Amino acid sequence: MGILKENRHTRSSASLFDVSHLGVVRVTGPLRAEFLEKALVSDIKELPKGRAAVSHIMNKQGGIVDECIVTNMGDYLSVVVNGACRHKDWAFLLKAKLNEYSNADDKVGLELYQEDAIVALQGPRSAEVLQSLLGTSLDLKRMSFLDSTLHKIKEINATCTISRCGYTGEDGFEIMVPKESATALGELLLKEKAGGSQTIVKMAGLGCRDTLRQECGLCLYGHELHESIGLVEAKRVWTIGKRRRREGGFYGWEAVQRELKSNMAMRLCGFVTQGMAARDQCDIFRQSGEKVGYITSGTYSPTLKIPIGMAYVKVPFHKVGTELLVCNRKIMQPITIHKIPFVKTKYYRVKK
């Protein structure tokens, strides 16, 4: 369909993405939560079975090694990491385990799990489609954003991990399915009519996914996040669990404490512009010519029909409404600082 149509279809209906490039690390053993709380900022010890948390793998200098989703699957903890970082993250966790527990595999076990494909069903009609496929075997109305469960999908005779999450800002699901059953699952979802006369789901690509995540202000490792950026600058302090804020104990905690008490020079913010979309690494200037920041991500927003993006900008020029200039392909172009997200997220939460 192309990126524009794929984006709009995801926002209005449901799209299917192949995200099998993501990395999955399984952590087992009686000290699995204690170990992960060294490397990750989340409150993992108190994470209920079947719940996930957005987290960050941290280095000892307080930089972000990667952003991840950690899920308590009962017998093990699942850590889903960025595809481009999976080998780096795997090596980092192996080294951390060696440093903390030597070769005590009976205490902590690590596995780079590669048996599943991963598909993401995203959009306001995703629950309708998946519920039609599952029938009465699983009630999706009882699943909130970041809930996860193992469930056998009878139509493909395979046990899958169904998680209510995604990277688009829409309601949706990421499904880990055995590789040999992935094609069958994809075909079923693409054929699903959910009681109507027409199919609902269409395939979408990673280019579309990137526009969707930017519209909702979601960070991408290597752009908004990297090892020389801390949680305070990136506005990711909310991922630190309440208990962890009190107790610390994760790599880089001392650096995070210093950042929280200091006035950081840069802040992540959004911006809008006109004309060409400004891409990452373009420099940002004041009218006087002073350089005050740089762009981390930029795209044309199919939803808002204007160019948008995210950037690190010096304080206080990061404030909403500030007018600045970006050097875009050797042309000075006006931008206006904008709050993020640009498009409100629509995650589903069970009403209590």
Short mmCIF file of C-alpha atoms in Angstrom, two decimals:
data_model
loop_
_atom_site.label_atom_id
_atom_site.label_comp_id
_atom_site.label_asym_id
_atom_site.label_seq_id
_atom_site.Cartn_x
_atom_site.Cartn_y
_atom_site.Cartn_z
CA MET A 1 0.00 0.00 0.00
CA GLY A 2 2.85 2.38 0.77
CA ILE A 3 3.70 4.14 4.03
CA LEU A 4 0.93 6.78 3.94
CA LYS A 5 -1.88 4.28 3.34
CA GLU A 6 -0.40 1.75 5.77
CA ASN A 7 -0.21 4.38 8.51
CA ARG A 8 -3.81 5.48 7.99
CA HIS A 9 -5.09 1.92 7.82
CA THR A 10 -3.36 1.12 11.12
CA ARG A 11 -4.90 4.17 12.77
CA SER A 12 -8.40 3.38 11.47
CA SER A 13 -8.54 -0.43 11.29
CA ALA A 14 -5.81 -3.06 11.87
CA SER A 15 -2.45 -3.91 10.32
CA LEU A 16 -0.09 -6.86 10.63
CA PHE A 17 3.66 -6.31 11.04
CA ASP A 18 6.44 -8.89 10.94
CA VAL A 19 8.70 -7.93 13.85
CA SER A 20 10.69 -11.14 14.06
CA HIS A 21 13.89 -9.08 14.05
CA LEU A 22 13.32 -8.37 17.76
CA GLY A 23 15.55 -10.21 20.21
CA VAL A 24 14.27 -12.34 23.10
CA VAL A 25 16.32 -13.28 26.15
CA ARG A 26 14.87 -15.77 28.64
CA VAL A 27 16.13 -15.55 32.21
CA THR A 28 15.60 -18.53 34.52
CA GLY A 29 16.72 -19.66 37.97
CA PRO A 30 15.84 -18.73 41.56
CA LEU A 31 17.80 -15.46 41.41
CA ARG A 32 16.50 -14.35 38.00
CA ALA A 33 14.65 -11.28 39.32
CA GLU A 34 17.51 -10.27 41.60
CA PHE A 35 19.93 -10.52 38.66
CA LEU A 36 17.80 -8.49 36.25
CA GLU A 37 17.34 -5.78 38.87
CA LYS A 38 21.09 -5.19 38.58
CA ALA A 39 20.90 -4.42 34.85
CA LEU A 40 17.33 -3.09 34.48
CA VAL A 41 15.54 -0.21 36.23
CA SER A 42 12.11 -1.84 36.69
CA ASP A 43 10.65 -3.33 39.87
CA ILE A 44 10.99 -6.90 38.64
CA LYS A 45 10.73 -8.70 41.98
CA GLU A 46 7.17 -7.39 42.42
CA LEU A 47 6.12 -7.76 38.78
CA PRO A 48 3.05 -10.06 38.81
CA LYS A 49 2.90 -13.17 36.64
CA GLY A 50 1.51 -12.26 33.25
CA ARG A 51 2.52 -8.59 33.48
CA ALA A 52 5.16 -6.71 31.55
CA ALA A 53 7.01 -3.44 32.10
CA VAL A 54 8.81 -1.02 29.81
CA SER A 55 12.38 -0.89 31.09
CA HIS A 56 15.95 0.05 30.23
CA ILE A 57 19.19 -1.88 30.37
CA MET A 58 21.72 0.47 31.96
CA ASN A 59 25.49 0.65 32.02
CA LYS A 60 27.44 1.62 35.14
CA GLN A 61 27.94 5.17 33.85
CA GLY A 62 24.17 5.77 33.72
CA GLY A 63 23.88 5.45 29.94
CA ILE A 64 21.12 3.50 28.22
CA VAL A 65 22.32 0.21 26.74
CA ASP A 66 18.86 -0.50 25.32
CA GLU A 67 15.14 -0.09 25.89
CA CYS A 68 13.26 -3.34 26.47
CA ILE A 69 10.06 -5.02 27.60
CA VAL A 70 10.45 -7.39 30.56
CA THR A 71 7.64 -9.87 31.26
CA ASN A 72 7.09 -12.24 34.16
CA MET A 73 6.04 -15.50 32.51
CA GLY A 74 6.00 -17.42 35.80
CA ASP A 75 8.80 -19.95 35.29
CA TYR A 76 11.02 -17.42 33.56
CA LEU A 77 11.44 -13.74 32.76
CA SER A 78 11.29 -12.69 29.11
CA VAL A 79 13.29 -9.66 27.98
CA VAL A 80 12.41 -8.40 24.48
CA VAL A 81 15.09 -6.10 23.05
CA ASN A 82 15.65 -4.15 19.85
CA GLY A 83 16.63 -6.27 16.88
CA ALA A 84 19.68 -4.19 16.03
CA CYS A 85 20.90 -4.49 19.64
CA ARG A 86 20.13 -8.12 20.40
CA HIS A 87 23.70 -9.43 20.11
CA LYS A 88 25.11 -6.46 22.02
CA ASP A 89 22.46 -6.85 24.75
CA TRP A 90 23.06 -10.59 24.93
CA ALA A 91 26.79 -10.03 25.43
CA PHE A 92 26.11 -7.34 28.04
CA LEU A 93 23.80 -9.60 30.06
CA LEU A 94 26.22 -12.53 29.83
CA LYS A 95 29.03 -10.34 31.15
CA ALA A 96 26.78 -8.99 33.92
CA LYS A 97 25.88 -12.52 34.96
CA LEU A 98 29.55 -13.54 35.00
CA ASN A 99 30.41 -10.51 37.14
CA GLU A 100 27.53 -10.98 39.58
CA TYR A 101 27.21 -14.77 39.83
CA SER A 102 30.29 -16.19 38.12
CA ASN A 103 29.26 -19.47 36.42
CA ALA A 104 26.37 -20.25 38.79
CA ASP A 105 23.92 -21.55 36.16
CA ASP A 106 21.87 -23.10 38.96
CA LYS A 107 21.16 -19.56 40.22
CA VAL A 108 20.65 -17.66 36.96
CA GLY A 109 20.25 -19.08 33.48
CA LEU A 110 20.33 -17.04 30.25
CA GLU A 111 19.08 -18.11 26.83
CA LEU A 112 18.96 -16.13 23.61
CA TYR A 113 15.64 -17.59 22.52
CA GLN A 114 15.31 -17.94 18.75
CA GLU A 115 12.54 -20.52 18.26
CA ASP A 116 9.67 -18.06 17.67
CA ALA A 117 8.66 -15.58 15.02
CA ILE A 118 6.94 -12.40 16.24
CA VAL A 119 4.01 -10.67 14.56
CA ALA A 120 2.35 -7.45 15.71
CA LEU A 121 -1.38 -6.93 15.13
CA GLN A 122 -2.00 -3.23 15.65
CA GLY A 123 -4.93 -0.84 15.35
CA PRO A 124 -8.37 -0.10 16.83
CA ARG A 125 -9.88 -3.26 15.30
CA SER A 126 -7.03 -5.58 16.34
CA ALA A 127 -8.87 -6.96 19.40
CA GLU A 128 -11.98 -7.59 17.31
CA VAL A 129 -9.95 -9.54 14.76
CA LEU A 130 -7.97 -11.58 17.26
CA GLN A 131 -11.03 -12.32 19.39
CA SER A 132 -12.85 -13.65 16.32
CA LEU A 133 -9.94 -15.99 15.65
CA LEU A 134 -9.66 -17.16 19.26
CA GLY A 135 -13.37 -17.59 19.87
CA THR A 136 -14.23 -18.09 23.54
CA SER A 137 -10.90 -19.65 24.48
CA LEU A 138 -9.48 -16.31 25.68
CA ASP A 139 -11.40 -13.16 26.66
CA LEU A 140 -9.36 -10.22 25.40
CA LYS A 141 -11.59 -7.75 27.27
CA ARG A 142 -9.87 -8.98 30.43
CA MET A 143 -6.39 -8.22 29.06
CA SER A 144 -4.97 -4.76 29.72
CA PHE A 145 -2.06 -3.02 28.03
CA LEU A 146 1.15 -4.89 29.01
CA ASP A 147 -0.70 -8.08 30.01
CA SER A 148 0.75 -11.29 28.57
CA THR A 149 -0.30 -14.93 28.49
CA LEU A 150 0.64 -18.29 26.99
CA HIS A 151 -2.27 -19.56 24.92
CA LYS A 152 -2.81 -22.39 22.46
CA ILE A 153 -4.33 -21.18 19.20
CA LYS A 154 -6.29 -24.21 18.05
CA GLU A 155 -6.47 -23.22 14.39
CA ILE A 156 -2.69 -23.54 14.03
CA ASN A 157 -2.21 -26.09 16.83
CA ALA A 158 0.50 -23.98 18.45
CA THR A 159 1.05 -22.42 21.85
CA CYS A 160 1.83 -18.72 21.49
CA THR A 161 2.73 -15.85 23.78
CA ILE A 162 0.07 -13.17 23.34
CA SER A 163 0.99 -9.76 24.74
CA ARG A 164 -1.19 -6.66 24.61
CA CYS A 165 1.39 -4.12 23.53
CA GLY A 166 3.02 -2.66 20.45
CA TYR A 167 5.07 0.18 19.00
CA THR A 168 2.38 2.21 17.25
CA GLY A 169 0.48 3.94 20.06
CA GLU A 170 -2.64 2.00 19.08
CA ASP A 171 -4.29 -0.89 20.88
CA GLY A 172 -2.77 -4.11 19.67
CA PHE A 173 -0.97 -7.37 20.30
CA GLU A 174 2.47 -8.83 19.77
CA ILE A 175 2.29 -12.59 19.26
CA MET A 176 5.29 -14.90 19.61
CA VAL A 177 4.51 -17.93 17.51
CA PRO A 178 6.66 -21.00 16.70
CA LYS A 179 8.43 -20.33 13.43
CA GLU A 180 6.85 -23.30 11.68
CA SER A 181 3.36 -21.92 12.47
CA ALA A 182 3.98 -18.24 11.72
CA THR A 183 2.85 -18.28 8.09
CA ALA A 184 -0.39 -20.07 8.99
CA LEU A 185 -1.14 -17.54 11.74
CA GLY A 186 -0.44 -14.61 9.45
CA GLU A 187 -2.72 -16.01 6.74
CA LEU A 188 -5.54 -16.54 9.23
CA LEU A 189 -5.29 -12.98 10.53
CA LEU A 190 -5.21 -11.52 7.01
CA LYS A 191 -8.31 -13.55 6.03
CA GLU A 192 -10.30 -12.73 9.18
CA LYS A 193 -13.59 -10.89 8.56
CA ALA A 194 -14.80 -10.86 12.19
CA GLY A 195 -18.36 -11.57 11.14
CA GLY A 196 -18.40 -9.03 8.31
CA SER A 197 -18.21 -9.37 4.54
CA GLN A 198 -14.70 -8.00 4.02
CA THR A 199 -11.28 -8.75 5.41
CA ILE A 200 -9.99 -6.25 7.93
CA VAL A 201 -6.24 -6.70 8.34
CA LYS A 202 -3.62 -5.59 5.83
CA MET A 203 0.15 -6.04 5.91
CA ALA A 204 2.30 -3.04 6.83
CA GLY A 205 6.04 -2.51 6.87
CA LEU A 206 8.66 -1.11 9.21
CA GLY A 207 8.69 2.26 7.41
CA CYS A 208 5.07 2.72 8.39
CA ARG A 209 5.84 1.51 11.92
CA ASP A 210 8.48 4.22 12.23
CA THR A 211 6.00 6.98 11.34
CA LEU A 212 3.49 5.56 13.83
CA ARG A 213 6.00 5.47 16.69
CA GLN A 214 7.18 9.03 15.96
CA GLU A 215 3.62 10.34 15.94
CA CYS A 216 3.18 8.89 19.45
CA GLY A 217 6.57 10.08 20.71
CA LEU A 218 8.03 6.60 21.16
CA CYS A 219 11.82 6.47 21.32
CA LEU A 220 14.05 4.40 19.06
CA TYR A 221 17.42 3.10 20.18
CA GLY A 222 20.25 4.64 18.18
CA HIS A 223 18.19 7.79 17.71
CA GLU A 224 16.62 9.12 20.94
CA LEU A 225 18.40 6.56 23.13
CA HIS A 226 22.03 5.47 23.30
CA GLU A 227 24.80 4.85 25.81
CA SER A 228 25.77 8.50 26.18
CA ILE A 229 22.18 9.54 26.98
CA GLY A 230 20.67 9.17 30.45
CA LEU A 231 17.11 8.60 31.61
CA VAL A 232 16.59 12.20 32.75
CA GLU A 233 17.61 13.78 29.42
CA ALA A 234 15.44 11.27 27.54
CA LYS A 235 12.45 11.79 29.86
CA ARG A 236 12.40 8.06 30.68
CA VAL A 237 12.59 8.34 34.48
CA TRP A 238 9.00 7.04 34.65
CA THR A 239 10.32 3.56 33.80
CA ILE A 240 12.15 3.35 37.15
CA GLY A 241 9.99 1.39 39.61
CA LYS A 242 8.90 3.22 42.79
CA ARG A 243 10.81 0.84 45.03
CA ARG A 244 13.86 1.10 42.79
CA ARG A 245 13.82 4.90 43.15
CA ARG A 246 14.08 4.46 46.90
CA GLU A 247 16.54 1.57 46.98
CA GLY A 248 18.49 1.94 43.74
CA GLY A 249 20.76 -1.03 43.19
CA PHE A 250 20.79 -1.01 39.38
CA TYR A 251 23.78 -0.14 37.22
CA GLY A 252 24.11 3.62 36.85
CA TRP A 253 21.90 4.45 39.84
CA GLU A 254 24.41 6.94 41.26
CA ALA A 255 24.57 8.77 37.91
CA VAL A 256 20.76 8.88 37.69
CA GLN A 257 20.60 10.36 41.22
CA ARG A 258 23.04 13.10 40.22
CA GLU A 259 21.03 13.85 37.08
CA LEU A 260 17.79 14.08 39.05
CA LYS A 261 19.35 16.64 41.39
CA SER A 262 21.03 18.71 38.68
CA ASN A 263 19.80 20.98 35.91
CA MET A 264 20.36 18.93 32.77
CA ALA A 265 21.65 20.92 29.82
CA MET A 266 19.52 19.13 27.18
CA ARG A 267 16.01 17.74 27.03
CA LEU A 268 14.17 15.55 24.54
CA CYS A 269 11.30 17.38 22.86
CA GLY A 270 9.11 17.31 19.77
CA PHE A 271 8.94 19.75 16.90
CA VAL A 272 6.86 20.55 13.82
CA THR A 273 7.92 22.23 10.62
CA GLN A 274 6.78 23.00 7.11
CA GLY A 275 8.22 21.92 3.79
CA MET A 276 10.78 19.12 3.89
CA ALA A 277 10.84 16.68 6.78
CA ALA A 278 14.02 17.25 8.81
CA ARG A 279 15.94 14.04 9.40
CA ASP A 280 18.12 12.82 12.25
CA GLN A 281 21.47 14.50 12.91
CA CYS A 282 20.37 17.85 11.47
CA ASP A 283 21.58 20.66 13.74
CA ILE A 284 19.22 23.12 15.41
CA PHE A 285 20.01 26.83 15.87
CA ARG A 286 18.64 29.99 17.41
CA GLN A 287 17.97 32.97 15.17
CA SER A 288 21.31 34.39 16.40
CA GLY A 289 23.15 31.40 14.92
CA GLU A 290 23.89 29.67 18.23
CA LYS A 291 23.65 25.88 17.96
CA VAL A 292 21.22 24.61 20.59
CA GLY A 293 20.46 21.01 19.63
CA TYR A 294 20.14 18.28 17.07
CA ILE A 295 17.38 16.16 15.57
CA THR A 296 17.11 12.49 16.52
CA SER A 297 14.14 11.47 14.34
CA GLY A 298 12.04 13.17 11.69
CA THR A 299 9.29 12.17 9.29
CA TYR A 300 6.15 13.30 7.52
CA SER A 301 3.12 12.53 9.69
CA PRO A 302 0.38 10.89 7.60
CA THR A 303 -2.08 11.47 10.46
CA LEU A 304 -1.39 15.18 11.01
CA LYS A 305 -0.29 15.83 7.40
CA ILE A 306 2.75 17.86 8.47
CA PRO A 307 6.44 17.09 9.06
CA ILE A 308 7.23 16.22 12.70
CA GLY A 309 10.16 14.94 14.68
CA MET A 310 12.03 14.67 17.96
CA ALA A 311 15.21 16.39 19.07
CA TYR A 312 17.54 17.10 21.96
CA VAL A 313 17.49 20.84 22.62
CA LYS A 314 19.28 22.95 25.23
CA VAL A 315 17.30 24.19 28.20
CA PRO A 316 15.32 26.53 28.12
CA PHE A 317 14.87 26.42 24.33
CA HIS A 318 13.13 23.03 24.64
CA LYS A 319 9.91 24.66 25.86
CA VAL A 320 6.74 24.22 23.78
CA GLY A 321 6.19 27.07 21.34
CA THR A 322 9.86 28.08 21.00
CA GLU A 323 10.73 28.94 17.40
CA LEU A 324 14.11 27.76 16.15
CA LEU A 325 15.89 26.90 12.88
CA VAL A 326 17.13 23.57 11.55
CA CYS A 327 19.84 23.17 8.93
CA ASN A 328 18.11 20.71 6.60
CA ARG A 329 20.08 19.78 3.49
CA LYS A 330 22.02 23.07 3.78
CA ILE A 331 18.79 25.06 3.97
CA MET A 332 17.83 26.91 7.17
CA GLN A 333 14.25 25.91 7.89
CA PRO A 334 11.98 27.13 10.73
CA ILE A 335 10.75 24.66 13.35
CA THR A 336 8.49 25.09 16.38
CA ILE A 337 8.94 23.05 19.56
CA HIS A 338 5.84 20.87 20.13
CA LYS A 339 4.71 18.64 22.96
CA ILE A 340 4.95 14.89 22.53
CA PRO A 341 3.10 12.73 21.77
CA PHE A 342 1.78 14.39 18.63
CA VAL A 343 -0.97 11.76 18.41
CA LYS A 344 -2.56 10.51 21.64
CA THR A 345 -1.89 6.88 22.50
CA LYS A 346 -4.89 4.55 22.71
CA TYR A 347 -3.71 1.69 24.89
CA TYR A 348 -6.50 -0.53 26.24
CA ARG A 349 -6.88 -0.84 30.00
CA VAL A 350 -9.47 -2.91 31.83
CA LYS A 351 -11.76 -0.66 33.84
CA LYS A 352 -11.74 -1.50 37.53
#
